N, CA, C and O atoms as a MOPAC input file, in Angstrom:
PM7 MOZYME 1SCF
protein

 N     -3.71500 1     7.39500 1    13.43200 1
 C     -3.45500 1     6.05800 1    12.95600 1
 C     -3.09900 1     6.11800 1    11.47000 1
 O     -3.78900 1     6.71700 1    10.64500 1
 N     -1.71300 1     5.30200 1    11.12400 1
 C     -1.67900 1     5.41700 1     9.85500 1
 C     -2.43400 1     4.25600 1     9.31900 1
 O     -2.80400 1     3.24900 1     9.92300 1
 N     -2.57700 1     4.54700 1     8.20700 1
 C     -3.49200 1     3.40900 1     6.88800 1
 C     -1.72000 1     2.95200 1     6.46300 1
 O     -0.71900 1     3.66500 1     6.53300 1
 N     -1.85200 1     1.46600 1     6.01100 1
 C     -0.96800 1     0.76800 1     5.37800 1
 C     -1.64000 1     0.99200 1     3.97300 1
 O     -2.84200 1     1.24200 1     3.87900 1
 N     -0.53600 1     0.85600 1     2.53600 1
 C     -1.15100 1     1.12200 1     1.85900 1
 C     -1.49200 1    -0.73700 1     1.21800 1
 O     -1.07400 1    -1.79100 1     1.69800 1
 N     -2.33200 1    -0.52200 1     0.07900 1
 C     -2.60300 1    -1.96000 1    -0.08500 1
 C     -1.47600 1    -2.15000 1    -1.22800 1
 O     -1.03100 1    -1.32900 1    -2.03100 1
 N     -1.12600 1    -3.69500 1    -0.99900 1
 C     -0.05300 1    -4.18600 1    -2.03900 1
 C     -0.97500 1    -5.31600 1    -2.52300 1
 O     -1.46000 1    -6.30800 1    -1.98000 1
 N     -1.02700 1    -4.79500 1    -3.72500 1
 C     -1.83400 1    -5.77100 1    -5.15900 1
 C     -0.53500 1    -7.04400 1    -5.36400 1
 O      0.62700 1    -6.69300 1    -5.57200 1
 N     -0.88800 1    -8.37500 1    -5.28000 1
 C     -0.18200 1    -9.97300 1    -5.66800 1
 C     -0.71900 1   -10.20600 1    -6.63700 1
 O     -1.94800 1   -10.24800 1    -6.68500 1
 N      0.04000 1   -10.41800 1    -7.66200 1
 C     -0.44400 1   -11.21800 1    -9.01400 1
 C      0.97700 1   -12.02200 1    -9.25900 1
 O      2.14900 1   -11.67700 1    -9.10300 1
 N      0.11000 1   -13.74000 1    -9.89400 1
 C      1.28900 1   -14.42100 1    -9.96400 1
 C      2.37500 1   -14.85300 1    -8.95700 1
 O      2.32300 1   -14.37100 1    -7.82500 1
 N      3.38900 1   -15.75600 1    -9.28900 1
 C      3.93800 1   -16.20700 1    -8.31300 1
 C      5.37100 1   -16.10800 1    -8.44800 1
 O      6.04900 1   -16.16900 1    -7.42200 1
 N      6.08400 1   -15.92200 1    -9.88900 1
 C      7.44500 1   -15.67200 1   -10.54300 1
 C      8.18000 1   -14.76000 1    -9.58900 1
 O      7.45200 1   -14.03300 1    -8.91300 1
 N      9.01200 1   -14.69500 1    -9.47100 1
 C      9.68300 1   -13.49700 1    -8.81300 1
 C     10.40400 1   -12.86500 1   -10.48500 1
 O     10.56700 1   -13.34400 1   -11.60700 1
 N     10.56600 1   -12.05700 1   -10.06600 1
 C     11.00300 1   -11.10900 1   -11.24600 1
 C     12.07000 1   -10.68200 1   -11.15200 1
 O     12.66700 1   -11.32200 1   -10.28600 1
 N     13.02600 1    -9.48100 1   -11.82700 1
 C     14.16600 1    -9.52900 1   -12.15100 1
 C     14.42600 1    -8.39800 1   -11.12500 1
 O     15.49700 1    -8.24800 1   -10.53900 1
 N     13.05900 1    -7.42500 1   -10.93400 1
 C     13.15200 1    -6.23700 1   -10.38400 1
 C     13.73600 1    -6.02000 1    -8.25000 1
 O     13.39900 1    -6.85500 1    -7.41000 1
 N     14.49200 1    -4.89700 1    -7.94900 1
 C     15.12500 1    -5.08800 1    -6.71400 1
 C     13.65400 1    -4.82100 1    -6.55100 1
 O     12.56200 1    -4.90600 1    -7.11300 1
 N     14.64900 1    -4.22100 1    -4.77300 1
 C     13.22200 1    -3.97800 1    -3.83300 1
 C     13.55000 1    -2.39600 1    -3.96300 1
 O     12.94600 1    -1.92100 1    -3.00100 1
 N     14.27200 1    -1.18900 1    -4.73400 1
 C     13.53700 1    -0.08200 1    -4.79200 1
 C     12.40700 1     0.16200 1    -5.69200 1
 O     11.48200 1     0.97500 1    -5.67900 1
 N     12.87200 1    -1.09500 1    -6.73200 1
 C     11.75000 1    -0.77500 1    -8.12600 1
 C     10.36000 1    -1.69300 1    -7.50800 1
 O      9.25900 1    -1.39900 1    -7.97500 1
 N     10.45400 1    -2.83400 1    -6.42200 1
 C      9.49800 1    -3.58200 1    -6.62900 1
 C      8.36500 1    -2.18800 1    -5.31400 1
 O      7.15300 1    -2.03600 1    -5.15600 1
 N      9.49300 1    -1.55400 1    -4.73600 1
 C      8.85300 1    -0.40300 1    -3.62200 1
 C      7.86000 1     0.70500 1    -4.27700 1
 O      6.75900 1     1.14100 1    -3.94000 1
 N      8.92100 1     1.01900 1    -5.58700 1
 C      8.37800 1     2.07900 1    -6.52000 1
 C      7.14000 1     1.47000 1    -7.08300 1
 O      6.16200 1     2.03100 1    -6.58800 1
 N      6.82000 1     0.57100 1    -7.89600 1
 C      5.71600 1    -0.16800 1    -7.85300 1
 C      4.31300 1    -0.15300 1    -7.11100 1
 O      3.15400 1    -0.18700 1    -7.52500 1
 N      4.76200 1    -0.10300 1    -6.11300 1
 C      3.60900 1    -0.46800 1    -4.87000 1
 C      3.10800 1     1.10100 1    -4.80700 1
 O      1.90200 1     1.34500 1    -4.84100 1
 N      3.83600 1     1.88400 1    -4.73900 1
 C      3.63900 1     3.26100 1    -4.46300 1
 C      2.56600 1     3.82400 1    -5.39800 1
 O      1.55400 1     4.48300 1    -5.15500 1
 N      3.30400 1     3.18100 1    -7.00000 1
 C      2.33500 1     3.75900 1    -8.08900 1
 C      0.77000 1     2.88600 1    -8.11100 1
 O     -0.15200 1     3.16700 1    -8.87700 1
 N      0.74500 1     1.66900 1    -6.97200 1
 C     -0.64300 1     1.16500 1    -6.90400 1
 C     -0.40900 1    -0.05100 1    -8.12500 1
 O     -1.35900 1    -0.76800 1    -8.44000 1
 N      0.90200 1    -0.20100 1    -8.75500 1
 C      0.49800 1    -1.34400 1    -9.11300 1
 C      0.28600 1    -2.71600 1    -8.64900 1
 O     -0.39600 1    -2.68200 1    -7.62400 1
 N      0.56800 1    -3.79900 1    -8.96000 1
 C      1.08800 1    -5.23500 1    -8.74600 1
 C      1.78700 1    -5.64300 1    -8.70800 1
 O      2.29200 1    -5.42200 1    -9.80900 1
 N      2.58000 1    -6.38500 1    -8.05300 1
 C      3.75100 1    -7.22400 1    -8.09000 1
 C      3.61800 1    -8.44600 1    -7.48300 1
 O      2.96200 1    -8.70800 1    -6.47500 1
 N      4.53500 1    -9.45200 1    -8.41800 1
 C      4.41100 1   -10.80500 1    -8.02600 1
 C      4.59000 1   -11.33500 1    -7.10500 1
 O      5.44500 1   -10.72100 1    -6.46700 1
 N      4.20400 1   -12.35100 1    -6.51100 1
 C      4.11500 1   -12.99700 1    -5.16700 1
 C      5.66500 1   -12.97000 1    -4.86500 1
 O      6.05800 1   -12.48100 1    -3.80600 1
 N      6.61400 1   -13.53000 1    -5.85700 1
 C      7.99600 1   -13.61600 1    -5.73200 1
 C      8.94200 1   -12.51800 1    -5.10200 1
 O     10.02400 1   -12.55900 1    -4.51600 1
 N      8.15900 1   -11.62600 1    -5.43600 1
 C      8.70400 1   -10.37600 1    -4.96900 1
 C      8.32200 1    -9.46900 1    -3.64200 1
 O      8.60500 1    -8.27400 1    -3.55200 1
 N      7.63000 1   -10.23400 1    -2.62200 1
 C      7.52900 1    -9.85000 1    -1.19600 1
 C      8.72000 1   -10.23500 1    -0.71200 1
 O      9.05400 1    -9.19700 1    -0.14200 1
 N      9.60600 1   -11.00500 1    -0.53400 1
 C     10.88500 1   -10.51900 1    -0.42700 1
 C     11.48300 1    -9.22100 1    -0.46900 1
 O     11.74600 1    -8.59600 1     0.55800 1
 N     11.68100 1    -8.84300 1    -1.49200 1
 C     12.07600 1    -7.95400 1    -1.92800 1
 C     11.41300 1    -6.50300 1    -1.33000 1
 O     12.13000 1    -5.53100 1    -1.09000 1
 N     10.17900 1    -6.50000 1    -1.15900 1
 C      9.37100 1    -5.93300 1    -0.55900 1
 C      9.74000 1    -5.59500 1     0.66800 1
 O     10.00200 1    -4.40000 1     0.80600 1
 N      9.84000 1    -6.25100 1     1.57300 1
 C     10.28500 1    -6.95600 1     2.76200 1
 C     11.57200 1    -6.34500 1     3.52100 1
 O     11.60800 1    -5.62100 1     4.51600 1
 N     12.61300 1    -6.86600 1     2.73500 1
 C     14.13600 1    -6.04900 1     2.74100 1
 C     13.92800 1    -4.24000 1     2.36300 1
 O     14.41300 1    -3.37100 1     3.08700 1
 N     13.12200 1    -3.94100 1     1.10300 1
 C     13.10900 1    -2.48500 1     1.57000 1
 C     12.73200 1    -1.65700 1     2.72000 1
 O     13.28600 1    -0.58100 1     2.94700 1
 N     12.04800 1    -2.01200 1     3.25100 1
 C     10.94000 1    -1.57000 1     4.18200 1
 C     11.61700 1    -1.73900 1     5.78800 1
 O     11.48500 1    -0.86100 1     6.64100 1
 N     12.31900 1    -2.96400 1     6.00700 1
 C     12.50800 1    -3.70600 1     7.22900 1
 C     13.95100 1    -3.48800 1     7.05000 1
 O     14.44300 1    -4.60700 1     7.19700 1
 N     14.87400 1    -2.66000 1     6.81600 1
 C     16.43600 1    -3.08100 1     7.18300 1
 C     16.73600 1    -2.95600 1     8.86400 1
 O     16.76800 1    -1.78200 1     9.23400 1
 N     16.88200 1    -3.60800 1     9.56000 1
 C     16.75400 1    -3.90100 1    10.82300 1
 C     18.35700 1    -3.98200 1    11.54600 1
 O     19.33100 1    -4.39600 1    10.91600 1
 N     18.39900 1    -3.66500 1    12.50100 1
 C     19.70100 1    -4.17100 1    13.35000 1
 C     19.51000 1    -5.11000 1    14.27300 1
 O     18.33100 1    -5.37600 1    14.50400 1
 N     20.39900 1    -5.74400 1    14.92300 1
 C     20.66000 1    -7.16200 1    14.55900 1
 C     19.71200 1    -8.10400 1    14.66300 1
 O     18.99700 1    -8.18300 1    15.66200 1
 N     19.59900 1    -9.04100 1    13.47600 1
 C     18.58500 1   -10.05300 1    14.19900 1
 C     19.57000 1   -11.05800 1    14.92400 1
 O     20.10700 1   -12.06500 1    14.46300 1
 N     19.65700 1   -10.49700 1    16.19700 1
 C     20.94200 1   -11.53700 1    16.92000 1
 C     20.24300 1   -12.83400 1    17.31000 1
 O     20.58800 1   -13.12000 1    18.45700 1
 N     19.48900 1   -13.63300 1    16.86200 1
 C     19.41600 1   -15.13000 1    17.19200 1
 C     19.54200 1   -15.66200 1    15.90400 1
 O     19.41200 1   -16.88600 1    15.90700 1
 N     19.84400 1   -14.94600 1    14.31000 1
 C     20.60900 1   -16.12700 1    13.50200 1
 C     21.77500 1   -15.88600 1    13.16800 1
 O     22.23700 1   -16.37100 1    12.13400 1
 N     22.33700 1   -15.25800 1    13.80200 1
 C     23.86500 1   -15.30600 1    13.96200 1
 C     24.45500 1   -14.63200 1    12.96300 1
 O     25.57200 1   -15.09100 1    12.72300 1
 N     24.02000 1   -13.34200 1    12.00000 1
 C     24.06200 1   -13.26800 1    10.94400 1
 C     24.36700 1   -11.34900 1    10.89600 1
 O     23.44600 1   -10.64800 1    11.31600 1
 N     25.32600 1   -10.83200 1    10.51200 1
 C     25.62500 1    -9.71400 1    10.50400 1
 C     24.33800 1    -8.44300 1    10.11400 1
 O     24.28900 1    -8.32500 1     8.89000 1
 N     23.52100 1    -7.68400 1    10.68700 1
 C     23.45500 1    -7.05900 1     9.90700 1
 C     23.54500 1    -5.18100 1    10.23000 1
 O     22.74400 1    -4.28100 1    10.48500 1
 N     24.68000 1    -5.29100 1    10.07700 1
 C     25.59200 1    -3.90400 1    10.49900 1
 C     25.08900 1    -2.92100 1     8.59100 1
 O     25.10500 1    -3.38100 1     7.44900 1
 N     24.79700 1    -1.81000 1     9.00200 1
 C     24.00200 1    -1.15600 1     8.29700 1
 C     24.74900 1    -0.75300 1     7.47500 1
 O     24.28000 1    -0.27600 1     6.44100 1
 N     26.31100 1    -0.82500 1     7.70100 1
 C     27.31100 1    -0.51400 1     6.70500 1
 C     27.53800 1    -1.19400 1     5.79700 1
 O     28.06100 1    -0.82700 1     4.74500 1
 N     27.11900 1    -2.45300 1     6.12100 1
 C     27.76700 1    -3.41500 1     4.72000 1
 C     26.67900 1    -3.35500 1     3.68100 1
 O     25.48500 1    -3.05700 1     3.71800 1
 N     27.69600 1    -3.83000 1     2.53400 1
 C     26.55300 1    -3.68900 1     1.09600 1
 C     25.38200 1    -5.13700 1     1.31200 1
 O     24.46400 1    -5.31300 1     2.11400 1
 N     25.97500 1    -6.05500 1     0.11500 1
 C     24.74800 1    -7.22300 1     0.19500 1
 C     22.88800 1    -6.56000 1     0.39500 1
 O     22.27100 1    -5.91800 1    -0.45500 1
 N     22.47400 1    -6.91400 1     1.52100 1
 C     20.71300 1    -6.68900 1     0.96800 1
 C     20.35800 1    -5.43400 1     2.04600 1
 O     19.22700 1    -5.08000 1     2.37900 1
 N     21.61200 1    -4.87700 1     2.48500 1
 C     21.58100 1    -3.12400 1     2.94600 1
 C     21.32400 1    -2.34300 1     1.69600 1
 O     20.46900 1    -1.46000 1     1.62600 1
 N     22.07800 1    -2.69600 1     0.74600 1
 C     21.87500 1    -2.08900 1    -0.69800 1
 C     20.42100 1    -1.47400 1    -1.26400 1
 O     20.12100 1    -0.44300 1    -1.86600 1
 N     19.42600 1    -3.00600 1    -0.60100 1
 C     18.35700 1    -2.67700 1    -1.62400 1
 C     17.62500 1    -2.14200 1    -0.37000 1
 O     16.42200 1    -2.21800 1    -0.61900 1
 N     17.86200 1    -1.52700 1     1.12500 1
 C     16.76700 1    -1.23500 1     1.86100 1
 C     16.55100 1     0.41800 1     1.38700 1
 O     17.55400 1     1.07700 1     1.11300 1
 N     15.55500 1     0.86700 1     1.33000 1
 C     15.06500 1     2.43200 1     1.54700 1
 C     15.00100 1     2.79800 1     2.37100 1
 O     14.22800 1     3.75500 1     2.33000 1
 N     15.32200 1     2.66200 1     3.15100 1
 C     14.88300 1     3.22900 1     4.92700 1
 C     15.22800 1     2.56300 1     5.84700 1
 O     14.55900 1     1.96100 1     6.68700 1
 N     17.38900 1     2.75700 1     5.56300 1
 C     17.98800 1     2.40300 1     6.33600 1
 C     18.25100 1     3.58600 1     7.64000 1
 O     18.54100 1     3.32000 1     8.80600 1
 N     18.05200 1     4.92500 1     7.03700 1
 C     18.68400 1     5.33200 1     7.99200 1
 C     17.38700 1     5.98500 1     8.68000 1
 O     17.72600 1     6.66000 1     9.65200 1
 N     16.20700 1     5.98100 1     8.49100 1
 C     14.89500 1     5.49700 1     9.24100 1
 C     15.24700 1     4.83200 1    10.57700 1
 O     15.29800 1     5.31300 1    11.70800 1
 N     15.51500 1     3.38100 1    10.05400 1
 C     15.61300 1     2.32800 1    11.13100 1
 C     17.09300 1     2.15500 1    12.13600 1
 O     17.39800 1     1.49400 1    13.12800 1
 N     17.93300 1     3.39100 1    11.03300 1
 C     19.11200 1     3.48800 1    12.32200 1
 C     18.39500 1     4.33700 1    13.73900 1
 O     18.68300 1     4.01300 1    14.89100 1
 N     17.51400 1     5.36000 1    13.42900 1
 C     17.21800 1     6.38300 1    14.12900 1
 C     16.24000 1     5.77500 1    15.16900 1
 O     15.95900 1     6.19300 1    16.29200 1
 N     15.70100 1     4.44900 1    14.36700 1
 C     14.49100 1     4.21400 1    15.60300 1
 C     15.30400 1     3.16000 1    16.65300 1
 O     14.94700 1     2.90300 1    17.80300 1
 N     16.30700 1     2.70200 1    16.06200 1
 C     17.22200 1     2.05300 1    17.04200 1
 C     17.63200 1     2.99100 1    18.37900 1
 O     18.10100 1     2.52200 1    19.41600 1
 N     17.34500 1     4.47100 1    18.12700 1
 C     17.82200 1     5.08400 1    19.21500 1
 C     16.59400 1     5.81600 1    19.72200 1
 O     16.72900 1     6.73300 1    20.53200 1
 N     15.44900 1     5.46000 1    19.29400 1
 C     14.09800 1     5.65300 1    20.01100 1
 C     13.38600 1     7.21300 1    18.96200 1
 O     12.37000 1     7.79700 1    19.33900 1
 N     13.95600 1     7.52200 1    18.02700 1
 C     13.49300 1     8.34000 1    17.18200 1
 C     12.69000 1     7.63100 1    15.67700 1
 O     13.07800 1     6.81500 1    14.84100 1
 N     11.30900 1     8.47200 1    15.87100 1
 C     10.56200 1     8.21500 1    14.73600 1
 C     11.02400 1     9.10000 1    13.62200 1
 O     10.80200 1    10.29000 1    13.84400 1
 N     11.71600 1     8.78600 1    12.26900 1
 C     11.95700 1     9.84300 1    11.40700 1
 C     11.38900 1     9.03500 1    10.16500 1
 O     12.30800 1     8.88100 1     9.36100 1
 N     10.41500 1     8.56300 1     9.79600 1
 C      9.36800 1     7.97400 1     9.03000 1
 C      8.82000 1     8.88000 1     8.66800 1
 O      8.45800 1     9.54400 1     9.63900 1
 N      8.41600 1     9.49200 1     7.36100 1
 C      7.42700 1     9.71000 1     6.75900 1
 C      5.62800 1     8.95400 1     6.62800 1
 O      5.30800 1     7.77500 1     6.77800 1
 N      5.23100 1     9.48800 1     6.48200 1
 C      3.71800 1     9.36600 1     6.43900 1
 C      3.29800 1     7.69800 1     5.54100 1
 O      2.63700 1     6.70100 1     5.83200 1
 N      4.04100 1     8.10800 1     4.47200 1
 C      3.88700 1     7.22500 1     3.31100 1
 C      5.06400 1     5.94700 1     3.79800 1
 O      4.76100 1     4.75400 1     3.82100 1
 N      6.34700 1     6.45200 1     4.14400 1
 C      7.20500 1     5.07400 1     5.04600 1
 C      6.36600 1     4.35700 1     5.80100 1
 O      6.21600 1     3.14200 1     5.66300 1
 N      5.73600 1     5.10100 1     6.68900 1
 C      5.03200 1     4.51600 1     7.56000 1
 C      3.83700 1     3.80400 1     7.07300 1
 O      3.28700 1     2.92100 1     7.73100 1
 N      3.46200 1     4.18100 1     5.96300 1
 C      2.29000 1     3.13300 1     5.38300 1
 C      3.18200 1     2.14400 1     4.54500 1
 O      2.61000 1     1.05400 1     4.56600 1
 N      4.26000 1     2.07400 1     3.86900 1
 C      4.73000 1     1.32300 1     3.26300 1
 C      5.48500 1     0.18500 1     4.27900 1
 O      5.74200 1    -0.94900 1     3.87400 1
 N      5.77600 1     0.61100 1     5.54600 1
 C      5.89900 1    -0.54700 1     6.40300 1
 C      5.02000 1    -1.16200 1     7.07100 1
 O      5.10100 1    -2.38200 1     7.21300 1
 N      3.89500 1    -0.35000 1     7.67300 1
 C      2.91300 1    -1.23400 1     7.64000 1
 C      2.24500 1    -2.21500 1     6.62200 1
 O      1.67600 1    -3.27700 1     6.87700 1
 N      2.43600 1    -1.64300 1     5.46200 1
 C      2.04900 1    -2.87900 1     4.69300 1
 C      2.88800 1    -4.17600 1     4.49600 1
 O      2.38200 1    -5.25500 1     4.18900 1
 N      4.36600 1    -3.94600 1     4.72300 1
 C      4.95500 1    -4.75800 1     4.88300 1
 C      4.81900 1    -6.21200 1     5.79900 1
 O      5.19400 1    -7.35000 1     5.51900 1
 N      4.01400 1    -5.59300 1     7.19600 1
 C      3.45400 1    -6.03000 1     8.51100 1
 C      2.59800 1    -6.58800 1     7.95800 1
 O      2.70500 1    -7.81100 1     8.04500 1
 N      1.29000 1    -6.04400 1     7.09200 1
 C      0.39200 1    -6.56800 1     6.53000 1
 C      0.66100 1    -8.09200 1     5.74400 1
 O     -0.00200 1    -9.12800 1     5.80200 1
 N      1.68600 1    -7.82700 1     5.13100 1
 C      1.76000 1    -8.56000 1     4.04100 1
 C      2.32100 1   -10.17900 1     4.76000 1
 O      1.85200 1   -11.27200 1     4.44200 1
 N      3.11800 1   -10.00800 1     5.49600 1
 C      3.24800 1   -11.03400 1     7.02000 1
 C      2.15700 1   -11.64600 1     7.22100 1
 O      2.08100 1   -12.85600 1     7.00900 1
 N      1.33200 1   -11.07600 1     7.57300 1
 C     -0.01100 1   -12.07200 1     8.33000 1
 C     -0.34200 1   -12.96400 1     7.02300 1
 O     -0.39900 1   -14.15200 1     7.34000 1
 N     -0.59500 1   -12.72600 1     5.54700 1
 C     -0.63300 1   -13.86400 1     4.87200 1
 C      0.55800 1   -14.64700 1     4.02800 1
 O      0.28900 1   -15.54200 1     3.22600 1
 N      1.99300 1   -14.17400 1     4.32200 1
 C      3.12300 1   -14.75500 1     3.54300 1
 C      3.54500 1   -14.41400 1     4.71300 1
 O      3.35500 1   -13.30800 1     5.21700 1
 N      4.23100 1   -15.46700 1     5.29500 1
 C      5.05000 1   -15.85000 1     5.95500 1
 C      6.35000 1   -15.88000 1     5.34000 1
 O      6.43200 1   -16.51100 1     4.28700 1
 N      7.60400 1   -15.20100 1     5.88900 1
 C      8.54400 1   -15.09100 1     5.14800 1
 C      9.87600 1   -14.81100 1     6.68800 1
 O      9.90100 1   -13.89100 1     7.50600 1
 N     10.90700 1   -16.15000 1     6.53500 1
 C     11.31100 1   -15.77600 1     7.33600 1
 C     12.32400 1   -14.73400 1     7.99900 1
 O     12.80200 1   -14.60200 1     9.12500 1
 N     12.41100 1   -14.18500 1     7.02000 1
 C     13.55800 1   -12.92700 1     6.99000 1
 C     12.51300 1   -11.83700 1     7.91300 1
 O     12.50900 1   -11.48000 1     9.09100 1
 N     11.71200 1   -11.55000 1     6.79700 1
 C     10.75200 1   -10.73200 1     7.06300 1
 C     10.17300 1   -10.76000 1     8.78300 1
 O     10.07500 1    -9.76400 1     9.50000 1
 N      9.86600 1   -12.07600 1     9.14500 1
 C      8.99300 1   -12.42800 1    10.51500 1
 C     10.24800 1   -11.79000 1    11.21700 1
 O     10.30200 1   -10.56300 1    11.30600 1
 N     10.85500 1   -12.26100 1    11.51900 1
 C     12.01000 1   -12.17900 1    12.29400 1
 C     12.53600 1   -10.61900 1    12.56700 1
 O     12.88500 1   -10.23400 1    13.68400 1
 N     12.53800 1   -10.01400 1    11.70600 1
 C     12.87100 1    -8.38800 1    11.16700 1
 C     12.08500 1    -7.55500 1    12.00900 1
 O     12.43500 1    -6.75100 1    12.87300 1
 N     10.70000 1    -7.96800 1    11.51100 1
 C      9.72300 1    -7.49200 1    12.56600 1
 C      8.79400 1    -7.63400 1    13.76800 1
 O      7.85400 1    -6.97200 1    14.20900 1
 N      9.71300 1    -9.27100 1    14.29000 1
 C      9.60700 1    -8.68000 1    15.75400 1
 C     10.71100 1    -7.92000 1    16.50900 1
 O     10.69000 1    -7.80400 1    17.73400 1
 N     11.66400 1    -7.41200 1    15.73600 1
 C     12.85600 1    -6.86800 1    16.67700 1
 C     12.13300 1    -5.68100 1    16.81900 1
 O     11.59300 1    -5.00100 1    15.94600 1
 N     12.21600 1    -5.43200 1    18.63400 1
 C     11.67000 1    -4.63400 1    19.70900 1
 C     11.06400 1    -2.93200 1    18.84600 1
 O      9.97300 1    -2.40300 1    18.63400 1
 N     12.45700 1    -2.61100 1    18.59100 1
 C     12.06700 1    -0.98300 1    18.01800 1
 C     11.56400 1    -1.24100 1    16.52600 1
 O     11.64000 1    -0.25500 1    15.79300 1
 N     11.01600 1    -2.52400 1    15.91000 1
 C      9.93000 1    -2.25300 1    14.94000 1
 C      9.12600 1    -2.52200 1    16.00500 1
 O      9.32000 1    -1.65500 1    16.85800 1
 N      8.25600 1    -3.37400 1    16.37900 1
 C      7.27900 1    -3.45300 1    17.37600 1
 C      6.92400 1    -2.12600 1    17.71700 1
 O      6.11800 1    -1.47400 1    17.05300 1
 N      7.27200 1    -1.86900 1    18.33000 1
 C      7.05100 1    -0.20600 1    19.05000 1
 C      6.85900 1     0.64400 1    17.99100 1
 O      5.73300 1     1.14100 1    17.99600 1
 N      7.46500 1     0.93600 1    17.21400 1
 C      7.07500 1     1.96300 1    15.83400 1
 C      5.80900 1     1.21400 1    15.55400 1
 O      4.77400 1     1.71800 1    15.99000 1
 N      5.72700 1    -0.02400 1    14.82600 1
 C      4.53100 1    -0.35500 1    14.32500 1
 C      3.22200 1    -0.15600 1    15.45400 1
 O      2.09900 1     0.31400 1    15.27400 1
 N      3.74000 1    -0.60900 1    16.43700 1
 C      2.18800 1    -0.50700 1    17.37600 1
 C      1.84800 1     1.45600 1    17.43600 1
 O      0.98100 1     2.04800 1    16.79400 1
 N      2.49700 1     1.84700 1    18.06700 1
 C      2.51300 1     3.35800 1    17.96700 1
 C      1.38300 1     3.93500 1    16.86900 1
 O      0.41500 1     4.64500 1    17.14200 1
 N      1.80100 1     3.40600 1    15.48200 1
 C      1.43700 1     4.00300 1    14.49200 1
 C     -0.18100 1     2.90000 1    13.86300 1
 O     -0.97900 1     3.29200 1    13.01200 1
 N     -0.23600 1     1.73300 1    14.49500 1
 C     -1.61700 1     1.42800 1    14.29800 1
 C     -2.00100 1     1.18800 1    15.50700 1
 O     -1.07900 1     0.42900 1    15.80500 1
 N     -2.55300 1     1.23100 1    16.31400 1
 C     -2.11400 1     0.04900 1    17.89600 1
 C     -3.93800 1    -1.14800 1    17.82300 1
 O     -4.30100 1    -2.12700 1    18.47400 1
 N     -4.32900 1    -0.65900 1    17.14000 1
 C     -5.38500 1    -1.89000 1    17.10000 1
 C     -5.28300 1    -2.58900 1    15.49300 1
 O     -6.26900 1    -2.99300 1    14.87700 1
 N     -3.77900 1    -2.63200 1    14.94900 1
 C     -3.41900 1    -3.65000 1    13.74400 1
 C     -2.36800 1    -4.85700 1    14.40800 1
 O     -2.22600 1    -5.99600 1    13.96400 1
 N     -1.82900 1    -4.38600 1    15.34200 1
 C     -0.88900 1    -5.28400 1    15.68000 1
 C     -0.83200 1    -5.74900 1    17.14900 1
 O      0.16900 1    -5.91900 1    17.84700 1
 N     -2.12000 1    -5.91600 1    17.45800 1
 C     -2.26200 1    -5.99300 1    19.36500 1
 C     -2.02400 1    -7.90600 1    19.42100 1
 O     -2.03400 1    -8.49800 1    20.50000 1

């Protein structure tokens, strides 16, 4: 079972910083502002398609593919391969984590598509039953 790691909230501003620096952050155990689970969110979760809002998200294009870290992670689990690291895998679970108290709808949506489900349960299965 992996451990998610914990993401410290302070404040509510969103800040200037993307989601590799707000990722890098979390890693070093600091804080980051409430504003910036978004950002959080999009690194962690680049997903293929969320086909019920009608909304492209083909892994090639720039826009908020740009700021994911672990796009080509989530190309691979699209085809039923785990290629996550230890620490990915805690940095998306915390992502999951961070869901149950910020609701965010990019985010919700991201992670119920099927092959996150399955990665996430896999890797905690009594965090996400």
């Amino acid at each position: 079972m992996v451990k998610p790691i914990q993401v410290k909230i302070i404040g509510q501003a969103k800040s200037v910083n993307g989601s590799k620096k707000v990722i890098d952050l979390v890693r070093q155990g600091d804080a980051i502002p409430k504003g910036d689970i978004g950002a959080f969110l999009v690194g962690v979760f680049a997903c293929q398609p969320l086909t019920d809002d009608g909304k492209s998200y083909d892994l090639s294009e720039k826009k908020q593919w740009s700021h994911c870290i672990l796009k080509e992670q989530w190309k691979a689990a699209l085809h039923d391969e785990d290629k996550f690291t230890e620490e990915e895998k805690s940095l998306v679970l915390a992502g999951a984590a961070l869901l149950k108290d910020h609701e965010h709808g990019w985010g919700n949506k991201a992670s119920a598509q099927p092959h996150v489900r399955k990665l996430l349960e896999s890797w905690n299965t009594s965090e996400f039953d």
